[in-house]
Amino acid sequence: INHIVHNGGLYKRPFNEAFEETPMLVAVLTYVGYGVLTLFGYLRDFMRQWKIEKCQNATEREEQKDFVPLYQDFENFYNRNLYMRIRDSWNRPICSVPGAKVDMMERVSHDYNWTFTYTGRVIKDIINMGSYNYLGFAQKTGACQEAAAKVLSQYGAGVCSTRQEMGNLDKHEELEKLVARFLGVESAMAYGMGFATNSMNIPALVGKGCLILSDELNHASLVLGARLSGATIRIFKHNNMQSLEKLLKDAIVHGQPRTRRPWKKILILVEGIYSMEGSIVRLPEVIALKKKYKSYLYLDEAHSIGALGPSGRGVVEYFGLNPEDVDVMMGTFTKSFGAAGGYIGGKKELIDYLRTYSHSAAYATSMSPPVVEQIITSVKCIMGEDGTTIGRARVQQLAENTRYFRRRLKEMGFIIYGNEDSPVVPLMLYMPAKIGAFGREMLKRNIGVVVVGFPATPIIESRARFCLSAAHTKEMLDTALKEINEVGDLLQLKYSRRRLVPLLDRPFDETTYEETED
Amino acid sequence: QEKEELIEEWQPEPLVPSVPKDHPALNYNIVSGPPTHIITVNGKECINFASFNFLGLLNNEKVKSAAQASLKKYGVGTCGPRGFYGTFDVHLELEERLAKFMRTEEAIIYSYGFATIASAIPAYSKRGDIVFVDEAACFAIQKGLQASRSNIKLFKHNDMADLERLLKEQETEDQKNPRKARVTRRFIVVEGLYMNTGDICPLPELIKLKYKYKVRIFLEESLSFGVLGEHGRGITEHFGINIDDIDLISANMENSLASIGGFCCGRSFIIDHQRLSGQGYCFSASLPPLLAAAAIEALNIMEDNPDIFQTLRTKCEWIHKALQGISGLKVVGESFSPALHLQLEESCGSRENDVKLLKRVVDYCMNSGIALTQARYLEKEEKCLPPPSIRVVITVEQTEQELDKAASLLKEAAQSVLN
């Protein structure tokens, strides 16, 4: 409450984010659970080493037994003893469009998940709450698919050359102009992989002698890009503006660590929606800070483009801000547009520089033409330029689905993290045994969910993550909610002690920052 | 108060420096229509000598119809990483087929060719490990090494004596500190056919060094997969080496297979590790199914027509001979390598001027109907920057007349521009 009042007119709409504290009993039980698993892990490793139990790991070649071992035993402890037990919750193979309903290939394991065999049966019509299909463009019929088919028969599937050599097709130019218009920036450039967009362009923008301020929970691609650039990295607490301001002040006042020379540039790395927490970045405050301290902002809209904002233009539109305030707008086409790849948008000088100096433009193959066509058609649909209102309707449907789903889950008594408007809904599970149980029980009831544990999340905060889609109808959501309710009662997942009253902010606390120099 | 003043006074550099309008890498060639054998560049129709379409599969009707069928069944995107409902049966099939084709236990697919080797190396080699790399390694390998934070030791291109010297030095280091040596992993990273020089790597000697000094070999086969060997299995088939001797083979599917993405293959013991620790595999969306289907069909064609590899090699030898003796330009690369470089025999002083001169040669050829390109590098980022050159790519679709035309045109261009 204190933040919103303090920042006065920066927020044009209420910003409701909640991260309910872990109940003490649950935390203790979770630690006990992991302790038991670790003990058993040691016991099993001991038995395997003394050949009492059969070792089912793949092993090194006979001829290479005296080489330095490739993996340290300890590195794989977690893998062998904890991950293997619940491995069937991940890498589930599907054999249809990843839309609102999906068909999955059935697989069984006769040796406790060490190997899988496919029975040949297909489980049909599983409600898909795991794919990143926010606007429902993962379709096998429709305008997008027809356009992509036409382009495929005309251009072929591959390109076989890089952008700077012979791989720059007229389709790529069309796409980039369209994306720039969609975002409201001067110019844009598209790349073949979202992960690579971050890891190859951040090093082109900053180098040694620059400072990167990165959020605690940034995605692996941002972290890799920051490391590869060679700049100094400092981390601020997740979405915490006091921490960020403190870092900025200290950086400018004290300069570089040993030499005290002023920093060349400061770059702030944030994401639009954080996929593990479901929280939305406090963009108005970040922009105010950025302007006050003359630094640059790199916004990664992987999950928020297409999913937020009244016309789907992302977190900038959601807050009603000016896209020109964000120096580098990055995003991916995998999630809301049903294709693959990433883009960067910004001023013309920035994009010209990236066309010349980006690693991807010089060394990586350009995007495949049918994928480009899918993006062009879906962007036109969202903007309404194809003559229909399908795009607008989908964006609204997604917003309604989000609000409805989150409200119902909170009413049932689950602990849900994140902002009220974010279509990524993390439901807390905490205990390691419940991770596997939740995934399997939901699959028995024909609902596909995603569960995440360590190391993607802190060790006691494992969760199930639902990704809502505009393709989910109210009936599907109701079915899903009913099943989640049942499973929640069965596994005793309804931890929440506060019903219907969301905490507005994390409490303000004096923060200390860590300095990581690479 | 002082702090406020400091904050006021500090001026950052502009986010990006401005790029001059005539920078050679800024103005891209615009290709209208498919980049196949006959290509329309900047409005002119030319014969394509610049796309890495070695087996001519880019325009193949069977490949396209397989991709169409997949598009009708799955749509375009996969909407998720492999771990979260992004694994399709086409991916599993492609991995099985690749493993069977290369005669290894397992294969793993990435959705981007560059990311394949750049994610594979840091999955195994960490801080404190030692990697011996050839100087002419491509940029993706360099980025993978940078991400791994290991000790990098460069040895001169294709110089086994230099490599042995470095290995011996490492051995004496090890004897001083045996405890540390027992946990330091060692790797050699080489390419089958080098992209930057067109040479082949001396694999049999490397295998001997491997067992003598106990180092593991990672082989990058982007240009040699589908080119070398009787059945196109790459450099191991070319030299007749047992594939289990190589720890990891990585290749991208963007050259011979005319699709997008990359794969790594090897024994399960090694490949399975990447499923949890390969960054480009775990944290990125999977390959669109239509591209995977295109790759499977391309593999089918490769298996059914093993004589295209010999045809390609004959054509490479033909043009290699035809391009000898151009005044002012020298041919760099093996005679059977389908990706050659043409470098200036004498540099005219600065790299910028060399680049301009080569651009005039390329423009002359483009105006007369042969599409060529200069090899593009990021000058400030490469560890060992190769000299500027023109890239000549041979594909199975080019006829002998076209090869002759290209050779004579290049002779003319060199005459008029360089003399």
Coordinates of C-alpha atoms in Angstrom, one line a residue, chain A residues 132-419:
Chain A
Y132 CA 2.4 -21.6 -23.9
N133 CA -0.5 -21.0 -26.2
Y134 CA -1.8 -17.7 -24.8
L135 CA -3.8 -16.5 -27.8
G136 CA -4.7 -19.9 -29.2
F137 CA -2.7 -19.6 -32.4
A138 CA -1.5 -23.2 -32.2
Q139 CA -4.0 -24.4 -34.8
K140 CA -4.0 -26.8 -37.6
T141 CA -6.7 -25.1 -39.6
G142 CA -7.4 -21.4 -40.2
A143 CA -6.0 -18.4 -42.0
C144 CA -2.5 -18.7 -40.4
Q145 CA -2.0 -22.3 -41.3
E146 CA -3.2 -21.8 -44.9
A147 CA -0.9 -18.9 -45.5
A148 CA 2.0 -20.9 -44.0
A149 CA 1.2 -23.8 -46.3
K150 CA 1.3 -21.5 -49.4
V151 CA 4.6 -20.0 -48.4
L152 CA 6.0 -23.5 -47.7
S153 CA 5.2 -24.7 -51.2
Q154 CA 6.6 -21.6 -52.7
Y155 CA 9.8 -21.1 -50.7
G156 CA 10.6 -24.4 -49.1
A157 CA 11.4 -25.2 -45.5
G158 CA 15.0 -24.1 -45.0
V159 CA 17.1 -21.1 -46.0
C160 CA 20.7 -22.4 -45.9
S161 CA 22.4 -19.1 -45.4
T162 CA 22.9 -16.3 -42.9
R163 CA 21.2 -12.9 -42.9
Q164 CA 24.3 -11.1 -43.9
E165 CA 25.2 -13.4 -46.8
M166 CA 22.4 -14.8 -48.9
G167 CA 19.6 -15.5 -46.4
N168 CA 17.8 -12.3 -46.2
L169 CA 14.5 -13.0 -48.0
D170 CA 11.8 -10.4 -48.8
K171 CA 9.6 -12.2 -46.3
H172 CA 12.0 -11.2 -43.5
E173 CA 11.9 -7.6 -44.4
E174 CA 8.1 -7.7 -44.5
L175 CA 8.1 -9.3 -41.1
E176 CA 10.4 -6.8 -39.5
K177 CA 8.4 -3.8 -40.8
L178 CA 5.2 -5.4 -39.5
V179 CA 6.6 -6.1 -36.0
A180 CA 7.9 -2.5 -35.7
R181 CA 4.5 -1.2 -36.5
F182 CA 2.8 -3.6 -34.1
L183 CA 5.1 -2.6 -31.2
G184 CA 5.0 1.1 -31.9
V185 CA 8.8 1.4 -32.4
E186 CA 10.9 2.8 -35.2
S187 CA 12.4 -0.5 -36.3
A188 CA 12.7 -4.2 -35.5
M189 CA 14.8 -7.2 -36.3
A190 CA 13.8 -10.9 -36.1
Y191 CA 15.9 -13.9 -35.2
G192 CA 15.4 -17.7 -35.4
M193 CA 15.5 -18.6 -31.7
G194 CA 14.2 -16.6 -28.7
F195 CA 16.9 -18.0 -26.4
A196 CA 19.6 -17.0 -28.9
T197 CA 18.2 -13.5 -29.3
N198 CA 19.1 -12.7 -25.7
S199 CA 22.4 -14.6 -25.6
M200 CA 23.7 -13.2 -28.8
N201 CA 22.5 -9.6 -28.7
I202 CA 23.3 -8.5 -25.1
P203 CA 27.0 -9.1 -25.8
A204 CA 26.7 -6.8 -28.8
L205 CA 25.2 -4.0 -26.8
V206 CA 27.4 -4.0 -23.6
G207 CA 30.9 -5.0 -23.0
K208 CA 33.7 -4.6 -20.4
G209 CA 33.4 -1.5 -18.4
C210 CA 29.6 -1.5 -18.5
L211 CA 27.2 -2.5 -15.7
I212 CA 24.3 -4.8 -15.9
L213 CA 21.6 -4.7 -13.3
S214 CA 19.6 -7.9 -13.6
D215 CA 16.5 -9.1 -11.7
E216 CA 17.0 -12.0 -9.3
L217 CA 14.7 -14.3 -11.2
N218 CA 15.7 -13.6 -14.8
H219 CA 15.6 -16.4 -17.4
A220 CA 18.6 -18.5 -18.2
S221 CA 19.0 -16.8 -21.6
L222 CA 19.3 -13.3 -20.1
V223 CA 21.8 -14.6 -17.5
L224 CA 23.9 -16.3 -20.3
G225 CA 23.8 -13.2 -22.5
A226 CA 24.9 -11.0 -19.5
R227 CA 27.8 -13.4 -18.7
L228 CA 29.0 -13.6 -22.3
S229 CA 29.1 -9.9 -22.6
G230 CA 31.9 -9.5 -20.1
A231 CA 30.2 -6.7 -18.2
T232 CA 29.9 -6.5 -14.4
I233 CA 26.6 -8.0 -13.2
R234 CA 24.8 -7.0 -10.1
I235 CA 21.5 -8.5 -9.0
F236 CA 18.6 -6.7 -7.4
K237 CA 15.8 -8.5 -5.5
H238 CA 12.9 -9.6 -7.5
N239 CA 10.7 -6.7 -8.6
N240 CA 12.0 -4.6 -5.6
M241 CA 12.4 -1.0 -6.6
Q242 CA 14.3 0.1 -3.5
S243 CA 16.9 -2.5 -4.2
L244 CA 17.2 -1.3 -7.8
E245 CA 17.5 2.3 -6.8
K246 CA 20.1 1.6 -4.2
L247 CA 22.2 -0.3 -6.8
L248 CA 21.8 2.5 -9.3
K249 CA 22.8 5.2 -6.8
D250 CA 25.8 3.3 -5.6
A251 CA 27.0 2.5 -9.1
I252 CA 27.0 6.1 -10.2
V253 CA 28.5 7.5 -7.0
H254 CA 31.2 4.9 -6.6
G255 CA 32.0 4.0 -10.2
Q256 CA 33.8 0.8 -11.2
P257 CA 35.0 -1.4 -8.3
R258 CA 38.8 -1.1 -8.4
T259 CA 39.6 1.9 -10.6
R260 CA 36.7 4.2 -9.5
R261 CA 36.3 5.3 -13.1
P262 CA 32.7 6.0 -14.1
W263 CA 30.7 3.3 -15.8
K264 CA 30.4 3.5 -19.5
K265 CA 26.7 2.4 -19.6
I266 CA 24.2 0.9 -17.2
L267 CA 21.7 -1.6 -18.6
I268 CA 18.7 -2.8 -16.6
L269 CA 17.5 -6.3 -17.6
V270 CA 13.9 -7.1 -16.6
E271 CA 11.2 -9.4 -18.0
G272 CA 7.5 -8.5 -18.7
I273 CA 6.0 -11.6 -17.0
Y274 CA 8.2 -13.9 -14.9
S275 CA 7.3 -17.4 -15.9
M276 CA 8.0 -19.1 -12.6
E277 CA 6.4 -16.5 -10.3
G278 CA 3.6 -15.1 -12.5
S279 CA 4.5 -11.6 -11.5
I280 CA 4.5 -8.6 -13.7
V281 CA 7.4 -6.1 -13.7
R282 CA 6.7 -2.8 -12.1
L283 CA 7.3 -1.0 -15.3
P284 CA 6.2 2.6 -14.5
E285 CA 8.6 2.7 -11.5
V286 CA 11.5 1.1 -13.5
I287 CA 11.1 3.7 -16.3
A288 CA 11.0 6.5 -13.7
L289 CA 14.2 5.2 -12.2
K290 CA 15.8 4.7 -15.6
K291 CA 15.1 8.3 -16.6
K292 CA 16.3 9.7 -13.3
Y293 CA 19.6 7.8 -13.4
K294 CA 20.2 7.9 -17.2
S295 CA 20.5 4.2 -17.7
Y296 CA 19.1 1.9 -20.4
L297 CA 16.3 -0.5 -20.2
Y298 CA 16.1 -4.0 -21.8
L299 CA 12.7 -5.5 -21.5
D300 CA 12.2 -9.2 -22.3
E301 CA 8.6 -9.7 -23.2
A302 CA 8.7 -13.4 -23.9
H303 CA 5.5 -14.2 -22.0
S304 CA 3.8 -10.8 -22.0
I305 CA 3.7 -9.9 -25.7
G306 CA 0.2 -10.7 -27.0
A307 CA -1.0 -11.7 -23.5
L308 CA -1.2 -8.4 -21.7
G309 CA -2.7 -5.1 -22.7
P310 CA -6.1 -4.3 -24.2
S311 CA -5.0 -4.9 -27.7
G312 CA -2.2 -7.5 -27.0
R313 CA 0.7 -5.2 -27.4
G314 CA 2.4 -6.3 -24.2
V315 CA 3.3 -4.9 -20.8
V316 CA 4.0 -1.4 -22.1
E317 CA 0.4 -1.1 -23.3
Y318 CA -0.9 -2.7 -20.1
F319 CA 0.5 0.1 -18.0
G320 CA -0.4 2.8 -20.6
L321 CA 3.2 3.8 -21.2
N322 CA 5.1 5.0 -24.2
P323 CA 7.1 2.3 -26.1
E324 CA 9.8 4.8 -26.9
D325 CA 10.7 4.9 -23.2
V326 CA 12.0 1.4 -23.3
D327 CA 15.3 1.3 -25.1
V328 CA 15.4 -2.3 -26.2
M329 CA 12.1 -4.2 -26.5
M330 CA 12.8 -7.9 -26.9
G331 CA 10.3 -10.7 -27.2
T332 CA 9.6 -14.1 -28.6
F333 CA 7.2 -15.4 -31.2
T334 CA 6.9 -18.9 -29.6
K335 CA 4.3 -18.1 -27.0
S336 CA 1.5 -15.9 -28.2
F337 CA 2.0 -16.2 -32.0
G338 CA 2.3 -20.0 -32.3
A339 CA 5.6 -19.9 -34.2
A340 CA 9.3 -19.8 -33.2
G341 CA 11.9 -17.2 -33.0
G342 CA 12.5 -13.8 -31.3
Y343 CA 12.7 -10.1 -32.1
I344 CA 14.3 -6.9 -30.9
G345 CA 12.6 -3.6 -31.4
G346 CA 13.8 -0.1 -30.8
K347 CA 15.2 3.0 -32.4
K348 CA 16.6 2.9 -35.9
E349 CA 20.2 3.4 -34.8
L350 CA 19.9 0.5 -32.4
I351 CA 18.6 -1.9 -35.1
D352 CA 21.1 -0.8 -37.7
Y353 CA 23.8 -1.5 -35.2
L354 CA 22.4 -4.9 -34.5
R355 CA 22.1 -5.7 -38.2
T356 CA 25.8 -5.1 -38.5
Y357 CA 27.2 -6.4 -35.2
S358 CA 24.8 -9.0 -33.9
H359 CA 26.3 -12.5 -33.7
S360 CA 23.1 -14.0 -35.1
A361 CA 23.1 -11.9 -38.2
A362 CA 26.6 -12.9 -39.2
Y363 CA 26.8 -16.5 -38.2
A364 CA 23.3 -18.0 -37.7
T365 CA 20.9 -19.2 -40.4
S366 CA 17.9 -16.9 -40.9
M367 CA 14.3 -17.9 -40.0
S368 CA 12.4 -20.5 -42.0
P369 CA 9.8 -18.9 -44.4
P370 CA 6.6 -20.8 -43.3
V371 CA 7.4 -19.8 -39.7
V372 CA 7.8 -16.2 -40.8
E373 CA 4.4 -16.3 -42.6
Q374 CA 2.7 -17.7 -39.5
I375 CA 4.0 -14.8 -37.5
I376 CA 2.9 -12.3 -40.2
T377 CA -0.6 -13.7 -40.3
S378 CA -1.0 -13.9 -36.6
V379 CA 0.3 -10.4 -36.0
K380 CA -2.1 -9.0 -38.6
C381 CA -4.9 -11.0 -36.9
I382 CA -4.1 -9.5 -33.5
M383 CA -3.9 -6.0 -34.9
G384 CA -7.3 -6.5 -36.7
E385 CA -5.8 -5.8 -40.1
D386 CA -7.1 -9.0 -41.7
G387 CA -10.6 -7.6 -41.5
T388 CA -11.9 -9.7 -38.6
T389 CA -12.2 -9.1 -34.9
I390 CA -10.8 -12.5 -34.0
G391 CA -7.6 -11.0 -32.6
R392 CA -9.3 -8.5 -30.3
A393 CA -11.8 -11.2 -29.1
R394 CA -9.0 -13.6 -28.2
V395 CA -7.1 -11.0 -26.2
Q396 CA -10.3 -10.2 -24.2
Q397 CA -11.1 -13.9 -23.8
L398 CA -7.6 -14.5 -22.4
A399 CA -8.0 -11.7 -19.9
E400 CA -11.4 -13.0 -18.8
N401 CA -10.1 -16.6 -18.5
T402 CA -7.2 -15.3 -16.3
R403 CA -9.4 -13.4 -13.9
Y404 CA -11.9 -16.1 -13.6
F405 CA -9.4 -18.9 -13.1
R406 CA -7.3 -17.1 -10.5
R407 CA -10.4 -16.0 -8.5
R408 CA -11.8 -19.5 -8.4
L409 CA -8.5 -21.1 -7.3
K410 CA -8.1 -18.5 -4.6
E411 CA -11.6 -19.1 -3.4
M412 CA -10.8 -22.8 -3.1
G413 CA -8.0 -22.1 -0.8
F414 CA -4.8 -22.8 -2.8
I415 CA -1.8 -20.6 -2.5
I416 CA -1.4 -18.8 -5.9
Y417 CA 1.6 -16.6 -6.6
G418 CA 1.7 -13.6 -8.9
N419 CA -0.2 -10.8 -10.3

